[in-house]
């Protein structure tokens, strides 16, 4: 079937509307339809934000090169007890139910890593969780207050919250890994040239861990595709490998936190 441009536009619009308010009605993370991957959800939520975002949901750094961040001082500091305490605040715009969901997503870090999210008292560096226009975060610790946005209408899912938290811990998107060309093919012909920078490889610290298709930091196969339904990212050699999952951190997502922070 060949769709006219206006028909496909309408379909996109309808898809967008379906995803626009999927969260509170039934509770939990189950309401994202199985056909909607985490990237689609994040990118849909971020349509129309005024922020300058890299790769769809990374706040453009204003004072430093994000790529250098990985190796430099933008990790959160470890206390003498071996725990990495990360102060945070949550905007009062969130309901108590939404705050519980955020707590729930954070609990995995508490049980599986040495990261501890603690309510801010007067610490200088902290994460401010806010209901801005989209799901986005800075990369690593920026110094001072740093916004992690979880729009109430599209970002309050267990997996998306963890995806954005992982950015704040210093993790980049899996498909921008320096060695990604061995594991995925980028279909440049399906990507708007103006958006091509979202697929540039980064000088990532891969921590000697395998490429992880199941990472919560991996984008879905149609991210930024301008050809409706066509892949922008295709796993190789097996194109049927799943990417873009949104259930929660993978084994390697958790391992990497423990490795990076020396837990
Ligand atoms: Zn992201």
PDB file of C-alpha atoms and ligand atoms in Angstrom:
ATOM      1  CA  UNK A   1       0.000   0.000   0.000  1.00  0.00           C
ATOM      2  CA  UNK A   2       1.333   3.405  -0.896  1.00  0.00           C
ATOM      3  CA  UNK A   3       0.125   6.199   1.319  1.00  0.00           C
ATOM      4  CA  UNK A   4      -0.226   9.739   0.163  1.00  0.00           C
ATOM      5  CA  UNK A   5       1.843  12.210   2.160  1.00  0.00           C
ATOM      6  CA  UNK A   6      -1.239  13.672   3.811  1.00  0.00           C
ATOM      7  CA  UNK A   7      -2.530  10.232   4.807  1.00  0.00           C
ATOM      8  CA  UNK A   8       0.758   9.291   6.406  1.00  0.00           C
ATOM      9  CA  UNK A   9       0.891  12.656   8.110  1.00  0.00           C
ATOM     10  CA  UNK A  10      -2.564  12.065   9.516  1.00  0.00           C
ATOM     11  CA  UNK A  11      -1.514   8.637  10.709  1.00  0.00           C
ATOM     12  CA  UNK A  12       1.523  10.102  12.412  1.00  0.00           C
ATOM     13  CA  UNK A  13      -0.654  12.704  14.030  1.00  0.00           C
ATOM     14  CA  UNK A  14      -3.077  10.077  15.274  1.00  0.00           C
ATOM     15  CA  UNK A  15      -0.212   7.996  16.616  1.00  0.00           C
ATOM     16  CA  UNK A  16       1.049  11.083  18.363  1.00  0.00           C
ATOM     17  CA  UNK A  17      -2.330  11.722  19.920  1.00  0.00           C
ATOM     18  CA  UNK A  18      -2.590   8.154  21.132  1.00  0.00           C
ATOM     19  CA  UNK A  19       0.733   8.520  22.887  1.00  0.00           C
ATOM     20  CA  UNK A  20       0.023  11.956  24.223  1.00  0.00           C
ATOM     21  CA  UNK A  21      -1.750  10.929  27.403  1.00  0.00           C
ATOM     22  CA  UNK A  22      -1.036   7.311  28.075  1.00  0.00           C
ATOM     23  CA  UNK A  23       0.076   7.330  31.652  1.00  0.00           C
ATOM     24  CA  UNK A  24      -2.152   7.706  34.612  1.00  0.00           C
ATOM     25  CA  UNK A  25      -5.317   5.951  33.562  1.00  0.00           C
ATOM     26  CA  UNK A  26      -4.338   2.420  34.374  1.00  0.00           C
ATOM     27  CA  UNK A  27      -1.184   2.815  36.393  1.00  0.00           C
ATOM     28  CA  UNK A  28       2.184   1.232  35.886  1.00  0.00           C
ATOM     29  CA  UNK A  29       4.125   1.040  32.691  1.00  0.00           C
ATOM     30  CA  UNK A  30       1.860  -1.276  30.797  1.00  0.00           C
ATOM     31  CA  UNK A  31      -0.037   1.329  28.837  1.00  0.00           C
ATOM     32  CA  UNK A  32       2.645   2.025  26.269  1.00  0.00           C
ATOM     33  CA  UNK A  33       1.512  -0.105  23.422  1.00  0.00           C
ATOM     34  CA  UNK A  34       3.974  -2.836  22.585  1.00  0.00           C
ATOM     35  CA  UNK A  35       4.426  -1.360  19.151  1.00  0.00           C
ATOM     36  CA  UNK A  36       5.689   1.923  20.568  1.00  0.00           C
ATOM     37  CA  UNK A  37       9.333   1.796  21.522  1.00  0.00           C
ATOM     38  CA  UNK A  38      11.000   4.043  24.040  1.00  0.00           C
ATOM     39  CA  UNK A  39      12.491   6.338  21.426  1.00  0.00           C
ATOM     40  CA  UNK A  40       9.229   6.944  19.683  1.00  0.00           C
ATOM     41  CA  UNK A  41       7.705   7.745  23.025  1.00  0.00           C
ATOM     42  CA  UNK A  42      10.513  10.119  24.012  1.00  0.00           C
ATOM     43  CA  UNK A  43      10.719  11.814  20.638  1.00  0.00           C
ATOM     44  CA  UNK A  44       6.943  12.228  20.483  1.00  0.00           C
ATOM     45  CA  UNK A  45       6.974  13.766  23.933  1.00  0.00           C
ATOM     46  CA  UNK A  46       9.752  16.113  22.901  1.00  0.00           C
ATOM     47  CA  UNK A  47       8.047  17.496  19.820  1.00  0.00           C
ATOM     48  CA  UNK A  48       7.672  21.188  20.320  1.00  0.00           C
ATOM     49  CA  UNK A  49      10.107  21.713  23.152  1.00  0.00           C
ATOM     50  CA  UNK A  50      12.113  24.933  23.051  1.00  0.00           C
ATOM     51  CA  UNK A  51      15.205  23.314  24.497  1.00  0.00           C
ATOM     52  CA  UNK A  52      18.163  22.568  22.269  1.00  0.00           C
ATOM     53  CA  UNK A  53      18.318  18.794  22.407  1.00  0.00           C
ATOM     54  CA  UNK A  54      20.969  16.482  21.028  1.00  0.00           C
ATOM     55  CA  UNK A  55      19.978  13.000  19.882  1.00  0.00           C
ATOM     56  CA  UNK A  56      16.408  13.790  20.817  1.00  0.00           C
ATOM     57  CA  UNK A  57      16.702  14.062  24.572  1.00  0.00           C
ATOM     58  CA  UNK A  58      20.133  15.305  25.633  1.00  0.00           C
ATOM     59  CA  UNK A  59      20.322  18.897  26.783  1.00  0.00           C
ATOM     60  CA  UNK A  60      22.953  20.690  24.754  1.00  0.00           C
ATOM     61  CA  UNK A  61      25.802  21.577  27.075  1.00  0.00           C
ATOM     62  CA  UNK A  62      26.389  25.287  27.249  1.00  0.00           C
ATOM     63  CA  UNK A  63      29.754  25.336  28.907  1.00  0.00           C
ATOM     64  CA  UNK A  64      31.526  22.176  27.972  1.00  0.00           C
ATOM     65  CA  UNK A  65      31.835  19.408  25.472  1.00  0.00           C
ATOM     66  CA  UNK A  66      29.555  16.557  26.442  1.00  0.00           C
ATOM     67  CA  UNK A  67      31.846  13.987  24.914  1.00  0.00           C
ATOM     68  CA  UNK A  68      34.710  14.957  27.158  1.00  0.00           C
ATOM     69  CA  UNK A  69      32.375  14.700  30.093  1.00  0.00           C
ATOM     70  CA  UNK A  70      32.615  10.938  30.156  1.00  0.00           C
ATOM     71  CA  UNK A  71      36.274  10.976  31.030  1.00  0.00           C
ATOM     72  CA  UNK A  72      36.415  14.114  33.100  1.00  0.00           C
ATOM     73  CA  UNK A  73      34.887  15.354  36.263  1.00  0.00           C
ATOM     74  CA  UNK A  74      31.239  15.018  35.396  1.00  0.00           C
ATOM     75  CA  UNK A  75      30.635  11.932  37.413  1.00  0.00           C
ATOM     76  CA  UNK A  76      28.857  12.132  40.722  1.00  0.00           C
ATOM     77  CA  UNK A  77      31.146  11.865  43.683  1.00  0.00           C
ATOM     78  CA  UNK A  78      31.468   8.834  45.853  1.00  0.00           C
ATOM     79  CA  UNK A  79      31.272   9.279  49.606  1.00  0.00           C
ATOM     80  CA  UNK A  80      33.708   7.643  52.002  1.00  0.00           C
ATOM     81  CA  UNK A  81      31.145   4.939  52.705  1.00  0.00           C
ATOM     82  CA  UNK A  82      31.381   3.818  49.079  1.00  0.00           C
ATOM     83  CA  UNK A  83      27.966   5.133  48.105  1.00  0.00           C
ATOM     84  CA  UNK A  84      27.355   7.753  45.447  1.00  0.00           C
ATOM     85  CA  UNK A  85      24.854  10.154  46.937  1.00  0.00           C
ATOM     86  CA  UNK A  86      22.906  12.149  44.355  1.00  0.00           C
ATOM     87  CA  UNK A  87      20.696  14.872  45.817  1.00  0.00           C
ATOM     88  CA  UNK A  88      17.460  15.518  43.964  1.00  0.00           C
ATOM     89  CA  UNK A  89      14.306  17.569  44.145  1.00  0.00           C
ATOM     90  CA  UNK A  90      10.942  16.823  42.564  1.00  0.00           C
ATOM     91  CA  UNK A  91       8.703  19.626  41.329  1.00  0.00           C
ATOM     92  CA  UNK A  92       5.480  20.093  43.265  1.00  0.00           C
ATOM     93  CA  UNK A  93       3.670  19.899  39.930  1.00  0.00           C
ATOM     94  CA  UNK A  94       3.858  16.118  40.178  1.00  0.00           C
ATOM     95  CA  UNK A  95       1.116  14.261  42.008  1.00  0.00           C
ATOM     96  CA  UNK A  96       2.000  11.897  44.813  1.00  0.00           C
ATOM     97  CA  UNK A  97       1.238   9.009  42.479  1.00  0.00           C
ATOM     98  CA  UNK A  98       3.734  10.382  39.951  1.00  0.00           C
ATOM     99  CA  UNK A  99       6.328  10.883  42.669  1.00  0.00           C
ATOM    100  CA  UNK A 100       5.852   7.260  43.660  1.00  0.00           C
ATOM    101  CA  UNK A 101       6.549   6.202  40.094  1.00  0.00           C
ATOM    102  CA  UNK A 102       9.780   8.218  40.126  1.00  0.00           C
ATOM    103  CA  UNK A 103      10.733   6.624  43.465  1.00  0.00           C
ATOM    104  CA  UNK A 104       9.938   3.225  42.036  1.00  0.00           C
ATOM    105  CA  UNK A 105      12.285   3.810  39.072  1.00  0.00           C
ATOM    106  CA  UNK A 106      15.008   5.034  41.450  1.00  0.00           C
ATOM    107  CA  UNK A 107      14.675   2.021  43.742  1.00  0.00           C
ATOM    108  CA  UNK A 108      16.339  -0.219  41.169  1.00  0.00           C
ATOM    109  CA  UNK A 109      19.504   1.874  41.475  1.00  0.00           C
ATOM    110  CA  UNK A 110      19.335   1.546  45.231  1.00  0.00           C
ATOM    111  CA  UNK A 111      18.993  -2.230  45.124  1.00  0.00           C
ATOM    112  CA  UNK A 112      21.402  -2.986  42.261  1.00  0.00           C
ATOM    113  CA  UNK A 113      24.091  -0.267  42.370  1.00  0.00           C
ATOM    114  CA  UNK A 114      25.881   2.046  44.780  1.00  0.00           C
ATOM    115  CA  UNK A 115      23.910   5.056  43.514  1.00  0.00           C
ATOM    116  CA  UNK A 116      21.666   6.575  46.182  1.00  0.00           C
ATOM    117  CA  UNK A 117      19.178   9.289  45.316  1.00  0.00           C
ATOM    118  CA  UNK A 118      18.619  11.410  48.385  1.00  0.00           C
ATOM    119  CA  UNK A 119      16.282  14.375  48.907  1.00  0.00           C
ATOM    120  CA  UNK A 120      18.334  17.547  48.568  1.00  0.00           C
ATOM    121  CA  UNK A 121      19.055  19.562  51.658  1.00  0.00           C
ATOM    122  CA  UNK A 122      21.515  22.288  50.736  1.00  0.00           C
ATOM    123  CA  UNK A 123      23.948  20.518  48.417  1.00  0.00           C
ATOM    124  CA  UNK A 124      25.247  22.578  45.509  1.00  0.00           C
ATOM    125  CA  UNK A 125      25.033  19.882  42.822  1.00  0.00           C
ATOM    126  CA  UNK A 126      21.666  18.258  42.397  1.00  0.00           C
ATOM    127  CA  UNK A 127      19.115  16.929  39.934  1.00  0.00           C
ATOM    128  CA  UNK A 128      15.930  18.926  39.694  1.00  0.00           C
ATOM    129  CA  UNK A 129      13.147  16.725  38.312  1.00  0.00           C
ATOM    130  CA  UNK A 130      10.697  18.988  36.526  1.00  0.00           C
ATOM    131  CA  UNK A 131       7.629  18.811  34.335  1.00  0.00           C
ATOM    132  CA  UNK A 132       9.053  20.578  31.272  1.00  0.00           C
ATOM    133  CA  UNK A 133       8.143  20.136  27.614  1.00  0.00           C
ATOM    134  CA  UNK A 134       9.561  16.685  27.014  1.00  0.00           C
ATOM    135  CA  UNK A 135      11.773  13.941  28.427  1.00  0.00           C
ATOM    136  CA  UNK A 136      15.385  15.075  28.580  1.00  0.00           C
ATOM    137  CA  UNK A 137      18.468  15.340  30.752  1.00  0.00           C
ATOM    138  CA  UNK A 138      21.996  16.639  30.770  1.00  0.00           C
ATOM    139  CA  UNK A 139      24.879  14.237  30.291  1.00  0.00           C
ATOM    140  CA  UNK A 140      26.596  13.523  33.578  1.00  0.00           C
ATOM    141  CA  UNK A 141      26.929  15.915  36.477  1.00  0.00           C
ATOM    142  CA  UNK A 142      27.020  19.479  35.188  1.00  0.00           C
ATOM    143  CA  UNK A 143      27.581  21.284  38.475  1.00  0.00           C
ATOM    144  CA  UNK A 144      24.874  23.155  40.344  1.00  0.00           C
ATOM    145  CA  UNK A 145      21.217  22.541  39.623  1.00  0.00           C
ATOM    146  CA  UNK A 146      20.573  20.408  36.575  1.00  0.00           C
ATOM    147  CA  UNK A 147      17.143  19.794  35.154  1.00  0.00           C
ATOM    148  CA  UNK A 148      15.898  16.318  34.371  1.00  0.00           C
ATOM    149  CA  UNK A 149      12.592  16.806  32.619  1.00  0.00           C
ATOM    150  CA  UNK A 150       9.809  14.247  32.795  1.00  0.00           C
ATOM    151  CA  UNK A 151       6.773  15.706  31.147  1.00  0.00           C
ATOM    152  CA  UNK A 152       3.689  14.512  32.981  1.00  0.00           C
ATOM    153  CA  UNK A 153       1.880  13.727  29.752  1.00  0.00           C
ATOM    154  CA  UNK A 154       4.437  11.482  28.134  1.00  0.00           C
ATOM    155  CA  UNK A 155       7.514  10.636  30.170  1.00  0.00           C
ATOM    156  CA  UNK A 156       6.298   9.051  33.385  1.00  0.00           C
ATOM    157  CA  UNK A 157       7.184   5.493  32.570  1.00  0.00           C
ATOM    158  CA  UNK A 158       9.548   3.328  34.564  1.00  0.00           C
ATOM    159  CA  UNK A 159      11.819   2.799  31.533  1.00  0.00           C
ATOM    160  CA  UNK A 160      11.870   6.410  30.385  1.00  0.00           C
ATOM    161  CA  UNK A 161      12.648   7.669  33.879  1.00  0.00           C
ATOM    162  CA  UNK A 162      15.601   5.265  34.036  1.00  0.00           C
ATOM    163  CA  UNK A 163      16.749   6.272  30.544  1.00  0.00           C
ATOM    164  CA  UNK A 164      16.922   9.926  31.555  1.00  0.00           C
ATOM    165  CA  UNK A 165      18.546   9.128  34.912  1.00  0.00           C
ATOM    166  CA  UNK A 166      21.236   7.141  33.081  1.00  0.00           C
ATOM    167  CA  UNK A 167      22.030  10.208  30.975  1.00  0.00           C
ATOM    168  CA  UNK A 168      22.417  12.193  34.198  1.00  0.00           C
ATOM    169  CA  UNK A 169      24.827   9.504  35.438  1.00  0.00           C
ATOM    170  CA  UNK A 170      26.930  10.006  32.291  1.00  0.00           C
ATOM    171  CA  UNK A 171      25.680   7.390  29.857  1.00  0.00           C
ATOM    172  CA  UNK A 172      25.158   8.133  26.193  1.00  0.00           C
ATOM    173  CA  UNK A 173      22.907   6.406  23.690  1.00  0.00           C
ATOM    174  CA  UNK A 174      24.016   2.882  22.880  1.00  0.00           C
ATOM    175  CA  UNK A 175      23.818   3.379  19.109  1.00  0.00           C
ATOM    176  CA  UNK A 176      26.319   6.256  19.228  1.00  0.00           C
ATOM    177  CA  UNK A 177      28.997   3.963  20.638  1.00  0.00           C
ATOM    178  CA  UNK A 178      32.350   4.245  18.923  1.00  0.00           C
ATOM    179  CA  UNK A 179      32.102   0.618  17.705  1.00  0.00           C
ATOM    180  CA  UNK A 180      28.452   0.641  16.705  1.00  0.00           C
ATOM    181  CA  UNK A 181      29.062   0.092  12.992  1.00  0.00           C
ATOM    182  CA  UNK A 182      29.829  -3.548  13.752  1.00  0.00           C
ATOM    183  CA  UNK A 183      26.392  -4.016  15.311  1.00  0.00           C
ATOM    184  CA  UNK A 184      23.952  -1.710  13.583  1.00  0.00           C
ATOM    185  CA  UNK A 185      23.595  -0.153  10.171  1.00  0.00           C
ATOM    186  CA  UNK A 186      22.520   3.469  10.038  1.00  0.00           C
ATOM    187  CA  UNK A 187      20.219   3.991   7.072  1.00  0.00           C
ATOM    188  CA  UNK A 188      21.196   7.545   6.190  1.00  0.00           C
ATOM    189  CA  UNK A 189      18.798   7.584   3.238  1.00  0.00           C
ATOM    190  CA  UNK A 190      15.878   7.375   5.684  1.00  0.00           C
ATOM    191  CA  UNK A 191      17.127  10.190   7.889  1.00  0.00           C
ATOM    192  CA  UNK A 192      16.558  13.898   7.412  1.00  0.00           C
ATOM    193  CA  UNK A 193      20.025  15.338   6.680  1.00  0.00           C
ATOM    194  CA  UNK A 194      19.305  18.045   9.239  1.00  0.00           C
ATOM    195  CA  UNK A 195      18.879  15.327  11.856  1.00  0.00           C
ATOM    196  CA  UNK A 196      21.861  13.261  10.765  1.00  0.00           C
ATOM    197  CA  UNK A 197      23.988  14.586  13.610  1.00  0.00           C
ATOM    198  CA  UNK A 198      21.836  12.549  15.968  1.00  0.00           C
ATOM    199  CA  UNK A 199      23.490   9.438  14.571  1.00  0.00           C
ATOM    200  CA  UNK A 200      27.103  10.556  14.686  1.00  0.00           C
ATOM    201  CA  UNK A 201      29.349   8.257  16.618  1.00  0.00           C
ATOM    202  CA  UNK A 202      30.670   9.513  19.925  1.00  0.00           C
ATOM    203  CA  UNK A 203      33.969   8.906  21.582  1.00  0.00           C
ATOM    204  CA  UNK A 204      32.387   6.715  24.216  1.00  0.00           C
ATOM    205  CA  UNK A 205      33.937   4.818  27.082  1.00  0.00           C
ATOM    206  CA  UNK A 206      32.496   1.376  26.492  1.00  0.00           C
ATOM    207  CA  UNK A 207      33.950  -0.058  29.689  1.00  0.00           C
ATOM    208  CA  UNK A 208      34.939  -3.223  27.802  1.00  0.00           C
ATOM    209  CA  UNK A 209      31.313  -4.277  27.792  1.00  0.00           C
ATOM    210  CA  UNK A 210      29.591  -5.843  24.782  1.00  0.00           C
ATOM    211  CA  UNK A 211      27.343  -3.862  22.491  1.00  0.00           C
ATOM    212  CA  UNK A 212      23.933  -4.197  24.100  1.00  0.00           C
ATOM    213  CA  UNK A 213      20.905  -4.256  21.822  1.00  0.00           C
ATOM    214  CA  UNK A 214      18.732  -4.621  24.903  1.00  0.00           C
ATOM    215  CA  UNK A 215      20.092  -1.498  26.615  1.00  0.00           C
ATOM    216  CA  UNK A 216      17.550   0.989  27.769  1.00  0.00           C
ATOM    217  CA  UNK A 217      19.857   3.560  26.181  1.00  0.00           C
ATOM    218  CA  UNK A 218      19.387   2.099  22.694  1.00  0.00           C
ATOM    219  CA  UNK A 219      17.134   3.923  20.324  1.00  0.00           C
ATOM    220  CA  UNK A 220      14.398   2.160  18.408  1.00  0.00           C
ATOM    221  CA  UNK A 221      14.724   1.273  14.768  1.00  0.00           C
ATOM    222  CA  UNK A 222      12.650   4.121  13.387  1.00  0.00           C
ATOM    223  CA  UNK A 223      14.100   6.983  15.464  1.00  0.00           C
ATOM    224  CA  UNK A 224      14.207  10.159  13.365  1.00  0.00           C
ATOM    225  CA  UNK A 225      13.128   8.234  10.272  1.00  0.00           C
ATOM    226  CA  UNK A 226      11.514  10.431   7.657  1.00  0.00           C
ATOM    227  CA  UNK A 227      10.323   7.426   5.662  1.00  0.00           C
ATOM    228  CA  UNK A 228       7.284   6.289   7.568  1.00  0.00           C
ATOM    229  CA  UNK A 229       7.819   2.804   8.993  1.00  0.00           C
ATOM    230  CA  UNK A 230      11.302   2.457   7.564  1.00  0.00           C
ATOM    231  CA  UNK A 231      14.340   1.776   9.701  1.00  0.00           C
ATOM    232  CA  UNK A 232      16.835   4.462  10.531  1.00  0.00           C
ATOM    233  CA  UNK A 233      18.760   1.882  12.566  1.00  0.00           C
ATOM    234  CA  UNK A 234      18.959  -1.795  11.557  1.00  0.00           C
ATOM    235  CA  UNK A 235      20.740  -4.389  13.693  1.00  0.00           C
ATOM    236  CA  UNK A 236      23.358  -6.454  11.815  1.00  0.00           C
ATOM    237  CA  UNK A 237      23.818  -9.169  10.873  1.00  0.00           C
ATOM    238  CA  UNK A 238      20.393 -10.213  12.202  1.00  0.00           C
ATOM    239  CA  UNK A 239      17.978  -7.409  11.378  1.00  0.00           C
ATOM    240  CA  UNK A 240      15.295  -8.941  13.593  1.00  0.00           C
ATOM    241  CA  UNK A 241      17.069  -8.344  16.889  1.00  0.00           C
ATOM    242  CA  UNK A 242      14.920  -6.161  19.111  1.00  0.00           C
ATOM    243  CA  UNK A 243      16.138  -2.673  19.915  1.00  0.00           C
ATOM    244  CA  UNK A 244      14.552   0.261  21.719  1.00  0.00           C
ATOM    245  CA  UNK A 245      13.073  -1.589  24.682  1.00  0.00           C
ATOM    246  CA  UNK A 246      11.523   0.461  27.461  1.00  0.00           C
ATOM    247  CA  UNK A 247      10.894  -2.069  30.234  1.00  0.00           C
ATOM    248  CA  UNK A 248      13.841  -1.087  32.362  1.00  0.00           C
ATOM    249  CA  UNK A 249      17.599  -1.324  32.673  1.00  0.00           C
ATOM    250  CA  UNK A 250      19.258  -4.345  31.091  1.00  0.00           C
ATOM    251  CA  UNK A 251      21.870  -6.510  32.773  1.00  0.00           C
ATOM    252  CA  UNK A 252      24.642  -4.477  31.126  1.00  0.00           C
ATOM    253  CA  UNK A 253      23.008  -1.138  31.916  1.00  0.00           C
ATOM    254  CA  UNK A 254      23.265  -2.060  35.582  1.00  0.00           C
ATOM    255  CA  UNK A 255      26.750  -3.576  35.248  1.00  0.00           C
ATOM    256  CA  UNK A 256      28.052  -0.416  33.587  1.00  0.00           C
ATOM    257  CA  UNK A 257      26.828   1.790  36.399  1.00  0.00           C
ATOM    258  CA  UNK A 258      28.637  -0.442  38.845  1.00  0.00           C
ATOM    259  CA  UNK A 259      31.779  -0.372  36.705  1.00  0.00           C
ATOM    260  CA  UNK A 260      31.790   3.358  35.992  1.00  0.00           C
ATOM    261  CA  UNK A 261      31.182   4.271  39.612  1.00  0.00           C
ATOM    262  CA  UNK A 262      33.295   1.493  41.064  1.00  0.00           C
ATOM    263  CA  UNK A 263      30.459   0.117  43.134  1.00  0.00           C
TER     264      UNK A 263
HETATM  265 ZN1  LIG B   1      18.259   9.607  25.567  1.00  0.00          ZN
END
